[in-house]
Short mmCIF file of C-alpha atoms in Angstrom, two decimals:
data_model
loop_
_atom_site.label_atom_id
_atom_site.label_comp_id
_atom_site.label_asym_id
_atom_site.label_seq_id
_atom_site.Cartn_x
_atom_site.Cartn_y
_atom_site.Cartn_z
CA MET X 29 137.93 83.19 87.08
CA LYS X 30 135.51 84.59 89.63
CA GLY X 31 132.92 82.02 88.59
CA ALA X 32 135.40 79.20 89.14
CA ASN X 33 136.24 80.54 92.61
CA LYS X 34 132.54 80.73 93.48
CA ASP X 35 132.02 77.14 92.35
CA LYS X 36 134.99 76.00 94.41
CA LEU X 37 133.72 77.89 97.46
CA PHE X 38 130.26 76.39 97.00
CA GLN X 39 131.77 72.89 96.84
CA TRP X 40 133.70 73.48 100.05
CA VAL X 41 130.63 74.81 101.85
CA ALA X 42 128.48 71.93 100.57
CA GLY X 43 131.13 69.44 101.63
CA ILE X 44 131.35 70.90 105.14
CA VAL X 45 127.56 70.97 105.54
CA LEU X 46 127.21 67.37 104.31
CA THR X 47 130.05 66.22 106.58
CA ILE X 48 128.45 67.83 109.64
CA GLY X 49 125.07 66.38 108.69
CA GLY X 50 126.60 62.93 108.20
CA ILE X 51 128.29 63.05 111.61
CA MET X 52 125.04 64.13 113.27
CA PHE X 53 123.22 61.27 111.54
CA VAL X 54 125.80 58.59 112.45
CA LEU X 55 126.45 59.77 116.02
CA PRO X 56 123.27 58.22 117.54
CA PHE X 57 124.16 54.85 115.99
CA ILE X 58 127.71 55.05 117.33
CA TRP X 59 126.41 55.99 120.79
CA MET X 60 123.92 53.10 120.68
CA ILE X 61 126.62 50.57 119.74
CA LEU X 62 129.10 51.81 122.36
CA SER X 63 126.38 52.01 125.02
CA SER X 64 125.64 48.32 124.51
CA PHE X 65 129.07 47.64 126.02
CA LYS X 66 128.50 49.89 129.05
CA MET X 67 127.17 49.16 132.50
CA GLU X 68 123.67 50.46 133.21
CA SER X 69 125.04 53.00 135.69
CA GLU X 70 127.20 54.54 132.97
CA VAL X 71 124.45 54.65 130.35
CA ILE X 72 122.25 56.88 132.51
CA LEU X 73 125.06 59.31 133.38
CA ILE X 74 124.42 63.00 132.69
CA PRO X 75 126.24 64.32 130.72
CA PRO X 76 126.39 61.07 128.74
CA THR X 77 129.72 59.48 127.85
CA LEU X 78 130.53 58.32 124.35
CA TRP X 79 133.33 55.84 125.02
CA PRO X 80 132.70 53.17 127.67
CA LYS X 81 134.87 53.41 130.78
CA ASP X 82 134.79 49.62 131.19
CA PHE X 83 133.81 47.37 128.29
CA THR X 84 131.42 44.58 129.25
CA LEU X 85 129.57 41.83 127.39
CA ASP X 86 127.07 41.28 130.20
CA ASN X 87 124.26 42.93 128.23
CA TYR X 88 124.63 40.52 125.31
CA THR X 89 124.95 37.59 127.70
CA ASN X 90 121.67 38.61 129.36
CA LEU X 91 119.94 38.76 125.98
CA PHE X 92 120.62 35.08 125.31
CA GLN X 93 120.32 33.81 128.87
CA ASN X 94 117.29 35.73 130.14
CA MET X 95 115.46 36.94 127.01
CA ASN X 96 115.52 33.82 124.75
CA PHE X 97 117.26 35.74 121.97
CA ALA X 98 118.73 32.45 120.74
CA VAL X 99 115.17 31.27 119.95
CA TYR X 100 114.32 34.59 118.32
CA LEU X 101 117.50 34.42 116.23
CA LYS X 102 116.72 30.87 115.09
CA ASN X 103 113.17 31.85 114.04
CA THR X 104 114.45 34.92 112.21
CA MET X 105 117.05 32.89 110.31
CA ILE X 106 114.35 30.38 109.30
CA ILE X 107 112.26 33.24 107.90
CA VAL X 108 115.32 34.60 106.06
CA LEU X 109 116.00 31.18 104.50
CA PHE X 110 112.39 30.91 103.36
CA SER X 111 112.70 34.43 101.93
CA PHE X 112 115.61 33.21 99.81
CA PHE X 113 113.51 30.25 98.65
CA GLY X 114 110.70 32.68 97.80
CA MET X 115 113.20 34.73 95.81
CA PHE X 116 113.89 31.60 93.73
CA LEU X 117 110.14 31.21 93.10
CA ASN X 118 109.90 34.87 92.12
CA ALA X 119 112.72 34.32 89.65
CA MET X 120 110.89 31.36 88.09
CA ALA X 121 107.69 33.40 87.77
CA GLY X 122 109.61 36.33 86.28
CA PHE X 123 111.24 33.95 83.79
CA GLY X 124 107.83 32.62 82.78
CA PHE X 125 106.42 36.09 82.17
CA ALA X 126 109.56 37.24 80.35
CA LYS X 127 110.26 34.33 78.00
CA TYR X 128 107.05 32.34 77.47
CA ASP X 129 103.93 33.11 75.48
CA PHE X 130 100.71 31.69 76.90
CA LYS X 131 97.06 32.58 76.91
CA GLY X 132 96.25 35.37 79.34
CA LYS X 133 99.90 36.27 79.89
CA GLU X 134 99.44 40.06 79.79
CA SER X 135 96.24 40.09 81.85
CA THR X 136 97.77 37.76 84.44
CA PHE X 137 100.85 39.96 84.71
CA LEU X 138 98.65 43.04 85.12
CA MET X 139 96.80 41.28 87.93
CA VAL X 140 100.12 40.53 89.60
CA LEU X 141 101.13 44.18 89.29
CA ALA X 142 97.74 45.29 90.61
CA THR X 143 98.42 43.53 93.90
CA MET X 144 101.28 45.98 94.48
CA MET X 145 98.69 48.75 94.94
CA ILE X 146 96.98 46.91 97.80
CA PRO X 147 98.57 47.61 101.22
CA SER X 148 99.55 44.45 103.07
CA GLN X 149 97.53 45.59 106.09
CA VAL X 150 94.35 45.28 104.01
CA THR X 151 94.92 41.59 103.26
CA MET X 152 96.12 40.55 106.71
CA ILE X 153 92.70 39.66 108.09
CA PRO X 154 91.59 37.58 105.06
CA VAL X 155 94.96 35.80 104.95
CA TYR X 156 94.77 35.13 108.68
CA LEU X 157 91.29 33.66 108.35
CA ILE X 158 92.39 31.42 105.47
CA LEU X 159 95.41 30.16 107.40
CA ASN X 160 93.25 29.66 110.47
CA LYS X 161 90.93 27.41 108.46
CA MET X 162 94.00 25.47 107.36
CA ASN X 163 95.17 25.12 110.99
CA LEU X 164 98.39 27.00 110.21
CA THR X 165 98.11 29.66 112.88
CA ASP X 166 100.84 29.55 115.53
CA THR X 167 103.10 27.64 113.12
CA MET X 168 106.27 28.65 111.31
CA LEU X 169 104.71 27.63 107.99
CA GLY X 170 101.86 30.05 108.59
CA ILE X 171 104.37 32.82 109.23
CA VAL X 172 106.48 32.30 106.11
CA LEU X 173 103.82 31.20 103.60
CA PRO X 174 102.07 34.56 102.86
CA SER X 175 105.34 36.35 102.09
CA LEU X 176 106.92 33.53 100.11
CA VAL X 177 106.32 35.27 96.77
CA GLY X 178 105.65 38.90 95.94
CA ALA X 179 104.60 40.96 92.96
CA PHE X 180 107.51 43.37 93.34
CA GLY X 181 110.11 40.62 93.06
CA ILE X 182 108.33 39.03 90.10
CA PHE X 183 108.21 42.41 88.37
CA LEU X 184 111.93 43.10 88.83
CA PHE X 185 112.94 39.63 87.64
CA ARG X 186 110.63 39.85 84.64
CA GLN X 187 111.98 43.28 83.65
CA PHE X 188 115.57 42.09 83.89
CA MET X 189 115.07 38.75 82.15
CA THR X 190 113.42 40.34 79.12
CA THR X 191 116.87 41.74 78.28
CA ILE X 192 118.40 38.24 77.96
CA PRO X 193 118.60 37.35 74.21
CA ASP X 194 116.14 34.68 73.08
CA GLU X 195 118.77 33.30 70.70
CA ILE X 196 120.76 31.93 73.66
CA LEU X 197 117.72 30.03 74.93
CA GLU X 198 116.86 28.66 71.50
CA ALA X 199 120.41 27.42 70.97
CA THR X 200 120.30 25.68 74.33
CA ARG X 201 116.96 24.04 73.48
CA LEU X 202 118.44 22.74 70.20
CA ASP X 203 121.14 21.07 72.26
CA GLY X 204 118.45 19.13 74.09
CA ALA X 205 118.41 21.05 77.38
CA SER X 206 115.22 20.97 79.44
CA GLU X 207 113.45 24.15 80.47
CA PHE X 208 114.53 23.76 84.08
CA ARG X 209 118.14 23.29 82.98
CA ILE X 210 117.89 26.42 80.85
CA PHE X 211 116.61 28.31 83.85
CA MET X 212 119.33 27.04 86.20
CA GLN X 213 122.32 27.15 83.83
CA ILE X 214 121.48 30.10 81.57
CA ILE X 215 118.96 32.42 83.19
CA ILE X 216 120.28 32.32 86.77
CA PRO X 217 123.94 33.04 85.84
CA CYS X 218 122.84 35.86 83.54
CA SER X 219 120.67 37.33 86.32
CA LYS X 220 123.37 37.67 88.96
CA PRO X 221 122.98 41.47 89.28
CA ILE X 222 119.24 41.36 90.02
CA LEU X 223 119.71 38.24 92.16
CA ALA X 224 122.18 40.17 94.31
CA VAL X 225 119.70 43.00 94.79
CA GLN X 226 116.81 40.66 95.54
CA ALA X 227 118.93 38.61 97.96
CA ILE X 228 119.77 41.73 99.92
CA LEU X 229 116.15 42.89 99.99
CA ALA X 230 115.00 39.38 100.96
CA PHE X 231 117.46 39.29 103.85
CA ILE X 232 116.47 42.72 105.13
CA GLY X 233 112.76 41.92 104.82
CA GLY X 234 113.12 38.59 106.63
CA TRP X 235 115.46 39.97 109.29
CA ASN X 236 113.10 42.85 110.10
CA SER X 237 109.87 40.80 110.04
CA PHE X 238 107.68 41.99 112.90
CA LEU X 239 103.95 42.51 112.39
CA TRP X 240 102.96 39.21 110.76
CA PRO X 241 104.95 36.98 113.18
CA LEU X 242 103.42 38.97 116.04
CA ILE X 243 99.92 38.27 114.70
CA MET X 244 100.46 34.60 113.91
CA ALA X 245 102.53 33.53 116.95
CA ASN X 246 100.71 32.90 120.22
CA ASN X 247 103.82 32.29 122.31
CA GLU X 248 107.50 33.15 122.40
CA ARG X 249 108.69 29.99 120.64
CA LEU X 250 107.84 31.58 117.26
CA TYR X 251 108.84 35.18 117.98
CA THR X 252 111.40 36.89 115.76
CA LEU X 253 114.15 39.30 116.77
CA SER X 254 111.95 42.32 116.04
CA VAL X 255 109.16 40.96 118.23
CA GLY X 256 111.70 40.02 120.90
CA LEU X 257 113.11 43.53 120.85
CA SER X 258 109.63 44.95 121.40
CA LEU X 259 109.13 42.48 124.24
CA LEU X 260 112.47 43.53 125.70
CA LYS X 261 111.34 47.16 125.74
CA SER X 262 108.12 46.31 127.59
CA GLN X 263 109.72 43.98 130.15
CA TYR X 264 113.00 45.82 130.75
CA GLY X 265 111.98 49.39 129.97
CA GLY X 266 114.26 50.77 132.68
CA ASN X 267 117.35 48.84 131.62
CA PHE X 268 118.69 51.07 128.85
CA ALA X 269 122.00 49.22 128.47
CA LEU X 270 120.15 45.98 127.75
CA GLN X 271 117.91 47.76 125.25
CA MET X 272 120.97 49.22 123.50
CA ALA X 273 122.44 45.73 123.21
CA GLY X 274 119.20 44.36 121.74
CA ALA X 275 118.91 47.22 119.26
CA THR X 276 122.57 46.86 118.25
CA PHE X 277 122.21 43.11 117.75
CA MET X 278 119.17 43.77 115.56
CA VAL X 279 120.55 46.64 113.49
CA MET X 280 124.21 45.76 112.94
CA PRO X 281 123.74 42.93 110.36
CA VAL X 282 121.57 45.20 108.22
CA ILE X 283 124.06 48.07 108.45
CA ILE X 284 127.00 45.80 107.59
CA ILE X 285 125.21 44.29 104.60
CA PHE X 286 124.18 47.71 103.33
CA ILE X 287 127.74 49.06 103.66
CA ILE X 288 129.19 46.08 101.78
CA PHE X 289 126.54 45.87 99.05
CA GLN X 290 125.32 49.46 98.78
CA LYS X 291 126.74 49.72 95.25
CA ASN X 292 124.68 46.70 94.16
CA ILE X 293 121.57 48.03 95.88
CA ILE X 294 121.71 51.47 94.27
CA GLU X 295 123.06 50.70 90.79
CA ASN X 296 121.41 47.35 89.99
CA TYR X 297 118.11 48.22 91.64
CA THR X 298 117.86 51.45 89.63
CA THR X 299 118.96 49.75 86.40
CA SER X 300 116.51 46.86 86.76
CA SER X 301 113.62 49.18 87.57
CA SER X 302 114.23 51.27 84.46
CA LYS X 303 114.41 48.33 82.03
#
């Protein structure tokens, strides 16, 4: 009986500690979001206020009128769309490694996996020089091309697709289906869990793209939201309300997507990695 009471007391204490920790973690995000609707004079008040006295959308209006955030948003969405196309290519490569036998299959797959051990910063200069020789610097194609496919995505797709029974594919081939039709009508529907995870990761990666667009773009017409946010900090360092609006506009889509799909991210990502 005493042991049960101790366990119950421990659960209550752990729950209280985790609740307090969660509130302390979320509070800065809440303050950032609410501050984006404040006037600058209210943001710099000491002690700070949590709830805005007068809600205003002037900060968001300034982002799109004075900071070209519409251009940054368009560029970011283009990168996100190309990330989804790259996810499709990763799926095709994973299907090839999972369901086809060809000469050098294992060694090629090991080479793909080996690239995961190389930090992206190491390959940036060689990739930049190659794209410069191809006259792709300061172009959107030069920005999206290096990250179109990745070893990590190929690995996850390959691990998941190996669990799809070969008998289903053979039966489809006997019915006269082409390999591309098998991929589109059999493999893709069966791979919805890993596709959901990869789609979320592709969106977050494309939405947060910063370093490579900053290197490749020579002017603002190719900047992304992350680069624009950094530019906002350097040009309007004293306007904290405007910075809060920019940070909120940048962070909120990622937070919303994570809240909605966190179950897919945690469960399917862990399951696919262990297969």
